[in-house]
Short mmCIF file of C-alpha atoms in Angstrom, two decimals:
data_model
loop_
_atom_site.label_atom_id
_atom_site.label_comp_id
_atom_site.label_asym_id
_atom_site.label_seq_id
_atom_site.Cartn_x
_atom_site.Cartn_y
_atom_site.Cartn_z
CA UNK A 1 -9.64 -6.64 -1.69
CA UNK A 2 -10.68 -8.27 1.59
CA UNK A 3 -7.26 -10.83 1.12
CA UNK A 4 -5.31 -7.38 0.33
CA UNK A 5 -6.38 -5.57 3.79
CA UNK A 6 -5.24 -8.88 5.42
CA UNK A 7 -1.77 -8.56 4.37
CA UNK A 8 -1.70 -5.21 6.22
CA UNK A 9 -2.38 -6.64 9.30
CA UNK A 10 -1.23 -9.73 9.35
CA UNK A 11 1.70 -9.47 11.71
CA UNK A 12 2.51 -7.51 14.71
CA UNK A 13 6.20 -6.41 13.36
CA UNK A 14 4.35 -5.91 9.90
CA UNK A 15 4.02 -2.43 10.58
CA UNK A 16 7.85 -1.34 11.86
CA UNK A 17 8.91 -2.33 7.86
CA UNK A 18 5.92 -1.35 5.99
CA UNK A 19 6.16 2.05 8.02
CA UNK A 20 9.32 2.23 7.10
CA UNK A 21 8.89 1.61 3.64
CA UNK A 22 6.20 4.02 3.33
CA UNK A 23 8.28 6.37 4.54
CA UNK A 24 11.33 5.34 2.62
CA UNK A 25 9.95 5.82 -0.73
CA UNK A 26 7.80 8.80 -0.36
CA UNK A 27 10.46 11.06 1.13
CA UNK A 28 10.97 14.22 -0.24
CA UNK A 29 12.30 13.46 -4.53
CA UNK A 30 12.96 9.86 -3.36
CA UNK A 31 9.80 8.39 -5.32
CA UNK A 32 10.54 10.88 -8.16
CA UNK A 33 13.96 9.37 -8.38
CA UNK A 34 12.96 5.80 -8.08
CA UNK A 35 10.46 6.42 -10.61
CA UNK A 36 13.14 7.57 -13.38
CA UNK A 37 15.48 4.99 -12.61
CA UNK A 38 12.98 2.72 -12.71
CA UNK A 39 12.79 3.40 -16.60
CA UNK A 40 15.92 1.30 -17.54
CA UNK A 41 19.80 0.47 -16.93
CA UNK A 42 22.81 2.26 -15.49
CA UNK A 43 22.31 6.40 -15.63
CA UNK A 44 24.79 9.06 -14.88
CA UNK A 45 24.28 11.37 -11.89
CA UNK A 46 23.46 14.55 -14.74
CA UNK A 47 20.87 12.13 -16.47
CA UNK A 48 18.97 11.84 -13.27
CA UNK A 49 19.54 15.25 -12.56
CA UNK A 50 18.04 16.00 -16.26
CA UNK A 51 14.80 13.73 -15.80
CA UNK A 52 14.00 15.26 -12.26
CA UNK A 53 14.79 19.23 -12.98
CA UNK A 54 13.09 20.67 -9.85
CA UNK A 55 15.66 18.91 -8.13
CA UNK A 56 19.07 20.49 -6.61
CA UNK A 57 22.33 18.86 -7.31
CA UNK A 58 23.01 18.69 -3.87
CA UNK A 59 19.88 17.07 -2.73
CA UNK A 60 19.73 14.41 -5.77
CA UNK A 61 23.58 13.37 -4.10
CA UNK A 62 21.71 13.41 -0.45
CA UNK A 63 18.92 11.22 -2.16
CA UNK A 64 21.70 9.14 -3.78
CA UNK A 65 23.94 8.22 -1.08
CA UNK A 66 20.37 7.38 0.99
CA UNK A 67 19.26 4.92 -1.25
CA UNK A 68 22.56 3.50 -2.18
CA UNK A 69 23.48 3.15 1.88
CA UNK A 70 19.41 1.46 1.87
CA UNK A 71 20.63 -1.20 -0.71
CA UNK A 72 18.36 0.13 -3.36
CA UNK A 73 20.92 1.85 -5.57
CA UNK A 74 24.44 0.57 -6.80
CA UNK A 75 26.91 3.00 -7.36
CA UNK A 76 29.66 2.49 -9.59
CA UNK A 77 32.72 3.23 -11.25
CA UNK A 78 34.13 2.74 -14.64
CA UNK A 79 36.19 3.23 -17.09
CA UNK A 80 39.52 4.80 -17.62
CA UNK A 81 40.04 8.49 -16.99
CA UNK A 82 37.53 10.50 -16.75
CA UNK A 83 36.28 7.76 -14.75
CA UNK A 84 32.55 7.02 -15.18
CA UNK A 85 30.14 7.00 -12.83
CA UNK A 86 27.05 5.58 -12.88
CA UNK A 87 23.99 4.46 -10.58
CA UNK A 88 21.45 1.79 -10.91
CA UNK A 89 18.68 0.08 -9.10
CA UNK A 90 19.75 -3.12 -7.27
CA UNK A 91 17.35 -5.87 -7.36
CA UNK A 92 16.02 -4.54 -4.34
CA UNK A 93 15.36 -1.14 -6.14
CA UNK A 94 13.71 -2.61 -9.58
CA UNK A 95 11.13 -4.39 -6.72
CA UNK A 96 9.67 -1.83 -5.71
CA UNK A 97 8.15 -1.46 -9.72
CA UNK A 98 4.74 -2.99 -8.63
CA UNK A 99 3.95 -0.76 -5.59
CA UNK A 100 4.84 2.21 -7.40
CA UNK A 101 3.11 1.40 -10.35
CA UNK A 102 -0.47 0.55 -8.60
CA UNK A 103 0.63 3.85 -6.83
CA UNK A 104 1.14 5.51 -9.80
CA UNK A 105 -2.48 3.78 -11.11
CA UNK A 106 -3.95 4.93 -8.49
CA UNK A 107 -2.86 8.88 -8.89
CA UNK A 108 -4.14 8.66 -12.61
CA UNK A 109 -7.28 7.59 -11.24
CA UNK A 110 -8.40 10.04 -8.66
CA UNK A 111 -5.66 12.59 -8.62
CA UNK A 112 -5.47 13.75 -12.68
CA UNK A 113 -6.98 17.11 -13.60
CA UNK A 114 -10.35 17.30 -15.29
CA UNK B 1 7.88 -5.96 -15.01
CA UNK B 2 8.49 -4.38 -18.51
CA UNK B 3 4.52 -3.07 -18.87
CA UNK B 4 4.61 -1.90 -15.11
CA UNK B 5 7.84 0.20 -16.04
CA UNK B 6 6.20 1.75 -19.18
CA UNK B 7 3.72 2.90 -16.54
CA UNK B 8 5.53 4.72 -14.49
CA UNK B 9 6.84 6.73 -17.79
CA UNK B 10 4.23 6.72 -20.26
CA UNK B 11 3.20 10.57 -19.78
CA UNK B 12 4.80 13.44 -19.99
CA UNK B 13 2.17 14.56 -16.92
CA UNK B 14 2.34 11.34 -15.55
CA UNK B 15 4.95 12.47 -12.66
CA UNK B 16 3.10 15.23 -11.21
CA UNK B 17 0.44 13.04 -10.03
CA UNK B 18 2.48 10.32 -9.10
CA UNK B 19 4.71 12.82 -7.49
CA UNK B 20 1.97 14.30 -5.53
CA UNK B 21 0.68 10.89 -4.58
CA UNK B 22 4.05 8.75 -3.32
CA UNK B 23 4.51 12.21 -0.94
CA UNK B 24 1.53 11.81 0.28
CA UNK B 25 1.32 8.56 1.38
CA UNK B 26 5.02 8.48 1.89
CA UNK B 27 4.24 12.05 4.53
CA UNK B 28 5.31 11.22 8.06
CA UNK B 29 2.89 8.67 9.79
CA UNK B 30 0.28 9.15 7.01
CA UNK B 31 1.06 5.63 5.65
CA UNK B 32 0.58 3.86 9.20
CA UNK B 33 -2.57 6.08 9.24
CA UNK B 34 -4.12 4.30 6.20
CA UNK B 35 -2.87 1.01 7.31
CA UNK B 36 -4.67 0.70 10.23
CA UNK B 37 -8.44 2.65 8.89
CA UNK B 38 -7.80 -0.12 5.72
CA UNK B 39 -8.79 -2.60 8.38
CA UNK B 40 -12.29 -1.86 7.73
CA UNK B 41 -15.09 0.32 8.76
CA UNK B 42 -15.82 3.72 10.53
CA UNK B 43 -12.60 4.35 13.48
CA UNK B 44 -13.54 6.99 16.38
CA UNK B 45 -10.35 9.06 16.86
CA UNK B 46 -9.50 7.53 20.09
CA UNK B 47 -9.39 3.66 18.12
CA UNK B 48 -6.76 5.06 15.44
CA UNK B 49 -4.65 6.83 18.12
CA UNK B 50 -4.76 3.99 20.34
CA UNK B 51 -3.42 1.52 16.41
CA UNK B 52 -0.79 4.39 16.28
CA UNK B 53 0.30 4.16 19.69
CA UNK B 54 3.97 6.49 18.93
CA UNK B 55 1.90 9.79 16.81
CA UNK B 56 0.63 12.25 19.27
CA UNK B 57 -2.82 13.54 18.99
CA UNK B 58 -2.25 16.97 17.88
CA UNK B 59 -0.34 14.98 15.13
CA UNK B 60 -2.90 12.99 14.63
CA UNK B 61 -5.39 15.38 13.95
CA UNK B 62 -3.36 17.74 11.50
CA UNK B 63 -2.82 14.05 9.39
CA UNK B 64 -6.89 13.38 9.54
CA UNK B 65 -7.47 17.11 8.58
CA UNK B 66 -4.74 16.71 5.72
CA UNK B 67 -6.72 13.53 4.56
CA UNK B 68 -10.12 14.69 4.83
CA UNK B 69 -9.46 17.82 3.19
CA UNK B 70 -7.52 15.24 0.17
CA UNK B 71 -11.06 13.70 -0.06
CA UNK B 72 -9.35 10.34 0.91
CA UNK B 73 -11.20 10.23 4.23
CA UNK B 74 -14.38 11.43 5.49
CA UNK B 75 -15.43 12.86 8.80
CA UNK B 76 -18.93 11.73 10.58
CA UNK B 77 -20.71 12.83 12.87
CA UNK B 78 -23.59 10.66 14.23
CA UNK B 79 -25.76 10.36 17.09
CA UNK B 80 -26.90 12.39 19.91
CA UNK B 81 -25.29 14.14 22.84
CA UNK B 82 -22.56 13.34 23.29
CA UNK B 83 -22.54 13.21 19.29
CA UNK B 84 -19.92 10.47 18.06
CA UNK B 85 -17.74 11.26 15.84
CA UNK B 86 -16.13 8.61 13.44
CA UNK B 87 -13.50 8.10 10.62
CA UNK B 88 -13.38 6.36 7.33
CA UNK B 89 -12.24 5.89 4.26
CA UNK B 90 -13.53 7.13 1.11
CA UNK B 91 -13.61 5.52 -2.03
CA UNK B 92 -10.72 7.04 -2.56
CA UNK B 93 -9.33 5.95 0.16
CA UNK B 94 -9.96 2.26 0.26
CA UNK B 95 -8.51 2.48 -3.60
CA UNK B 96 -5.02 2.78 -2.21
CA UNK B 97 -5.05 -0.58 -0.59
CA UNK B 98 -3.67 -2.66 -3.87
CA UNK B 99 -0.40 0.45 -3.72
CA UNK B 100 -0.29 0.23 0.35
CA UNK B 101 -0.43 -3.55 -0.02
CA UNK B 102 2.64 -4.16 -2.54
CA UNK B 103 4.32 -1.70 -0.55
CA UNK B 104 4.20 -3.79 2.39
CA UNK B 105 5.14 -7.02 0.42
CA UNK B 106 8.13 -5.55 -0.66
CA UNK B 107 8.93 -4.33 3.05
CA UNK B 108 8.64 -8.33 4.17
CA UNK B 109 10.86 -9.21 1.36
CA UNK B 110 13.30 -6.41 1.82
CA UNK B 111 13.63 -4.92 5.33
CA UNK B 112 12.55 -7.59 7.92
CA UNK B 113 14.95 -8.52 10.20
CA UNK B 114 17.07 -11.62 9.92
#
């Protein structure tokens, strides 16, 4: 724990990236997104739309272009006609699994109902 | 990596909580917030303003109302006149450091400058 609060302070500049991280992933949808991506491979724009339903079209695309500008999300296109488009996590994207899986630990723990 | 992905997926509920909680840490400043009172002990207001030198006051108290009323910090007031009033973590609280911490990690591996 004690090593764990270190890390947080270490630095002077530690806080311009962590704040931005922080940020970053817990904008509005973003974390809901990263979260069903996380899950596995390439998915189509309407199979992330289907896994986060309380989401608009239009600000899933917002959220999209964000992440994929960010580095965190690949877009890309395949396929003959039709083409087929499809997004996945970069390696910088499928990082993130360990923060927001303690973060997800951590809501089970103290925010679940009774 | 493949168990911490099954996390993040495992319940059909699991996303509401985890929803709720990457907003709230991820809710402007909040994260630099718990940075800094993750350094250790009790905080007067004036000692977290002064860590959080760009987030007014007015801010700053609407975020320590937000998180008090959360349950993820608690308010104290000690002493006599003029009574001293101080900051810290709960439980709670403190329990986000392992999330906070591999959030900041992946910030140094991802987003620090060249």
């Amino acid at each position: 724990m004690a090593s764990q609060r270190t890390v947080l302070v270490r630095r002077e500049t530690c806080c311009t990236e962590y704040h931005q991280a922080v940020e970053l992933v817990g904008k509005r949808w973003t974390g809901a997104i990263l979260a069903v991506m996380l899950q596995g491979g390439p998915m189509r724009f309407s199979a992330i739309a289907q896994a986060v339903p309380a989401l608009s079209d239009r600000l899933l695309s917002e959220r999209m272009k964000e992440l994929e500008a960010r580095g965190i999300v690949e877009r890309r296109v395949g396929g003959a006609s039709p083409a087929r488009v499809e997004y996945e996590l970069t390696e910088m994207g499928r990082d993130l699994a360990p923060a927001l899986s303690e973060l997800e630990a951590w809501a089970h723990r103290w925010l679940e109902s009774p």
